[in-house]
Amino acid sequence: MGESDMVGMDGRVTGTVGPGLVGEVIVRIRGGAEHFLAYPAPGTGSGRLAVGTVVTVVEYLPPRTVYVMAAYDH
């Protein structure tokens, strides 16, 4: 799976994502669901993203790291 395949995919936070934290998200890919280490996307001004938040992948660093931002503004 290449970088362009991951960018834009939606996932759900399974471990709090935030500044100074290594969080975790689950993304549905390859006919299943996989967990990735997650960081807040630079320049998004994101605070913490709580467990259960729907996120969008904005950058993928193989093999298992993504940068994410909240998919919806509340």
JSON list of C-alpha atoms in Angstrom, two decimals:
[
{"chain": "A", "resi": 1, "resn": "MET", "atom": "CA", "xyz": [0.00, 0.00, 0.00]},
{"chain": "A", "resi": 2, "resn": "GLY", "atom": "CA", "xyz": [1.50, 3.31, -1.08]},
{"chain": "A", "resi": 3, "resn": "GLU", "atom": "CA", "xyz": [1.34, 6.74, 0.46]},
{"chain": "A", "resi": 4, "resn": "SER", "atom": "CA", "xyz": [-1.25, 7.96, -2.02]},
{"chain": "A", "resi": 5, "resn": "ASP", "atom": "CA", "xyz": [-3.49, 5.01, -1.09]},
{"chain": "A", "resi": 6, "resn": "MET", "atom": "CA", "xyz": [-3.56, 5.93, 2.61]},
{"chain": "A", "resi": 7, "resn": "VAL", "atom": "CA", "xyz": [-3.91, 9.72, 2.36]},
{"chain": "A", "resi": 8, "resn": "GLY", "atom": "CA", "xyz": [-7.56, 10.72, 2.53]},
{"chain": "A", "resi": 9, "resn": "MET", "atom": "CA", "xyz": [-8.73, 7.52, 4.22]},
{"chain": "A", "resi": 10, "resn": "ASP", "atom": "CA", "xyz": [-10.91, 7.83, 7.31]},
{"chain": "A", "resi": 11, "resn": "GLY", "atom": "CA", "xyz": [-10.25, 6.07, 10.58]},
{"chain": "A", "resi": 12, "resn": "ARG", "atom": "CA", "xyz": [-11.22, 6.14, 14.23]},
{"chain": "A", "resi": 13, "resn": "VAL", "atom": "CA", "xyz": [-9.02, 7.06, 17.21]},
{"chain": "A", "resi": 14, "resn": "THR", "atom": "CA", "xyz": [-8.39, 4.09, 19.52]},
{"chain": "A", "resi": 15, "resn": "GLY", "atom": "CA", "xyz": [-5.71, 5.76, 21.65]},
{"chain": "A", "resi": 16, "resn": "THR", "atom": "CA", "xyz": [-5.74, 9.53, 22.34]},
{"chain": "A", "resi": 17, "resn": "VAL", "atom": "CA", "xyz": [-3.87, 11.55, 19.69]},
{"chain": "A", "resi": 18, "resn": "GLY", "atom": "CA", "xyz": [-2.37, 14.88, 20.69]},
{"chain": "A", "resi": 19, "resn": "PRO", "atom": "CA", "xyz": [0.70, 17.08, 21.03]},
{"chain": "A", "resi": 20, "resn": "GLY", "atom": "CA", "xyz": [3.46, 15.17, 22.80]},
{"chain": "A", "resi": 21, "resn": "LEU", "atom": "CA", "xyz": [1.52, 11.90, 22.59]},
{"chain": "A", "resi": 22, "resn": "VAL", "atom": "CA", "xyz": [1.82, 8.87, 20.35]},
{"chain": "A", "resi": 23, "resn": "GLY", "atom": "CA", "xyz": [-1.77, 7.89, 19.71]},
{"chain": "A", "resi": 24, "resn": "GLU", "atom": "CA", "xyz": [-3.37, 5.10, 17.77]},
{"chain": "A", "resi": 25, "resn": "VAL", "atom": "CA", "xyz": [-6.00, 4.90, 15.04]},
{"chain": "A", "resi": 26, "resn": "ILE", "atom": "CA", "xyz": [-7.74, 2.06, 13.26]},
{"chain": "A", "resi": 27, "resn": "VAL", "atom": "CA", "xyz": [-8.22, 2.33, 9.50]},
{"chain": "A", "resi": 28, "resn": "ARG", "atom": "CA", "xyz": [-10.22, -0.03, 7.28]},
{"chain": "A", "resi": 29, "resn": "ILE", "atom": "CA", "xyz": [-7.89, -1.16, 4.48]},
{"chain": "A", "resi": 30, "resn": "ARG", "atom": "CA", "xyz": [-7.06, -4.27, 2.46]},
{"chain": "A", "resi": 31, "resn": "GLY", "atom": "CA", "xyz": [-10.40, -5.88, 3.28]},
{"chain": "A", "resi": 32, "resn": "GLY", "atom": "CA", "xyz": [-9.91, -5.56, 7.03]},
{"chain": "A", "resi": 33, "resn": "ALA", "atom": "CA", "xyz": [-8.95, -3.07, 9.72]},
{"chain": "A", "resi": 34, "resn": "GLU", "atom": "CA", "xyz": [-5.41, -2.20, 10.83]},
{"chain": "A", "resi": 35, "resn": "HIS", "atom": "CA", "xyz": [-3.97, -0.13, 13.67]},
{"chain": "A", "resi": 36, "resn": "PHE", "atom": "CA", "xyz": [-1.43, 2.64, 13.07]},
{"chain": "A", "resi": 37, "resn": "LEU", "atom": "CA", "xyz": [0.59, 4.89, 15.37]},
{"chain": "A", "resi": 38, "resn": "ALA", "atom": "CA", "xyz": [-0.86, 8.37, 15.02]},
{"chain": "A", "resi": 39, "resn": "TYR", "atom": "CA", "xyz": [0.20, 11.97, 15.49]},
{"chain": "A", "resi": 40, "resn": "PRO", "atom": "CA", "xyz": [-1.81, 15.17, 14.95]},
{"chain": "A", "resi": 41, "resn": "ALA", "atom": "CA", "xyz": [-1.21, 16.68, 11.51]},
{"chain": "A", "resi": 42, "resn": "PRO", "atom": "CA", "xyz": [1.18, 19.64, 11.61]},
{"chain": "A", "resi": 43, "resn": "GLY", "atom": "CA", "xyz": [-0.45, 23.02, 11.12]},
{"chain": "A", "resi": 44, "resn": "THR", "atom": "CA", "xyz": [-3.98, 21.84, 11.90]},
{"chain": "A", "resi": 45, "resn": "GLY", "atom": "CA", "xyz": [-4.05, 23.46, 15.31]},
{"chain": "A", "resi": 46, "resn": "SER", "atom": "CA", "xyz": [-5.43, 20.20, 16.65]},
{"chain": "A", "resi": 47, "resn": "GLY", "atom": "CA", "xyz": [-5.57, 19.74, 20.35]},
{"chain": "A", "resi": 48, "resn": "ARG", "atom": "CA", "xyz": [-6.23, 16.26, 21.60]},
{"chain": "A", "resi": 49, "resn": "LEU", "atom": "CA", "xyz": [-8.31, 13.89, 19.56]},
{"chain": "A", "resi": 50, "resn": "ALA", "atom": "CA", "xyz": [-10.23, 11.68, 21.96]},
{"chain": "A", "resi": 51, "resn": "VAL", "atom": "CA", "xyz": [-10.93, 7.98, 21.59]},
{"chain": "A", "resi": 52, "resn": "GLY", "atom": "CA", "xyz": [-13.78, 7.48, 19.14]},
{"chain": "A", "resi": 53, "resn": "THR", "atom": "CA", "xyz": [-13.08, 10.61, 17.07]},
{"chain": "A", "resi": 54, "resn": "VAL", "atom": "CA", "xyz": [-13.36, 10.07, 13.32]},
{"chain": "A", "resi": 55, "resn": "VAL", "atom": "CA", "xyz": [-10.16, 11.25, 11.62]},
{"chain": "A", "resi": 56, "resn": "THR", "atom": "CA", "xyz": [-8.74, 11.63, 8.12]},
{"chain": "A", "resi": 57, "resn": "VAL", "atom": "CA", "xyz": [-5.21, 10.53, 7.25]},
{"chain": "A", "resi": 58, "resn": "VAL", "atom": "CA", "xyz": [-3.22, 13.47, 5.84]},
{"chain": "A", "resi": 59, "resn": "GLU", "atom": "CA", "xyz": [0.22, 11.87, 5.75]},
{"chain": "A", "resi": 60, "resn": "TYR", "atom": "CA", "xyz": [1.47, 8.28, 5.82]},
{"chain": "A", "resi": 61, "resn": "LEU", "atom": "CA", "xyz": [4.95, 7.18, 6.88]},
{"chain": "A", "resi": 62, "resn": "PRO", "atom": "CA", "xyz": [5.50, 3.49, 6.14]},
{"chain": "A", "resi": 63, "resn": "PRO", "atom": "CA", "xyz": [5.18, 1.07, 7.61]},
{"chain": "A", "resi": 64, "resn": "ARG", "atom": "CA", "xyz": [2.76, 1.97, 10.47]},
{"chain": "A", "resi": 65, "resn": "THR", "atom": "CA", "xyz": [2.65, 5.72, 11.18]},
{"chain": "A", "resi": 66, "resn": "VAL", "atom": "CA", "xyz": [0.05, 8.28, 10.13]},
{"chain": "A", "resi": 67, "resn": "TYR", "atom": "CA", "xyz": [-0.61, 11.96, 10.72]},
{"chain": "A", "resi": 68, "resn": "VAL", "atom": "CA", "xyz": [-4.31, 12.70, 11.16]},
{"chain": "A", "resi": 69, "resn": "MET", "atom": "CA", "xyz": [-6.82, 15.49, 11.63]},
{"chain": "A", "resi": 70, "resn": "ALA", "atom": "CA", "xyz": [-10.44, 15.41, 12.80]},
{"chain": "A", "resi": 71, "resn": "ALA", "atom": "CA", "xyz": [-12.72, 14.53, 9.90]},
{"chain": "A", "resi": 72, "resn": "TYR", "atom": "CA", "xyz": [-15.52, 16.77, 11.19]},
{"chain": "A", "resi": 73, "resn": "ASP", "atom": "CA", "xyz": [-15.49, 20.13, 12.96]},
{"chain": "A", "resi": 74, "resn": "HIS", "atom": "CA", "xyz": [-17.83, 20.26, 15.94]}
]
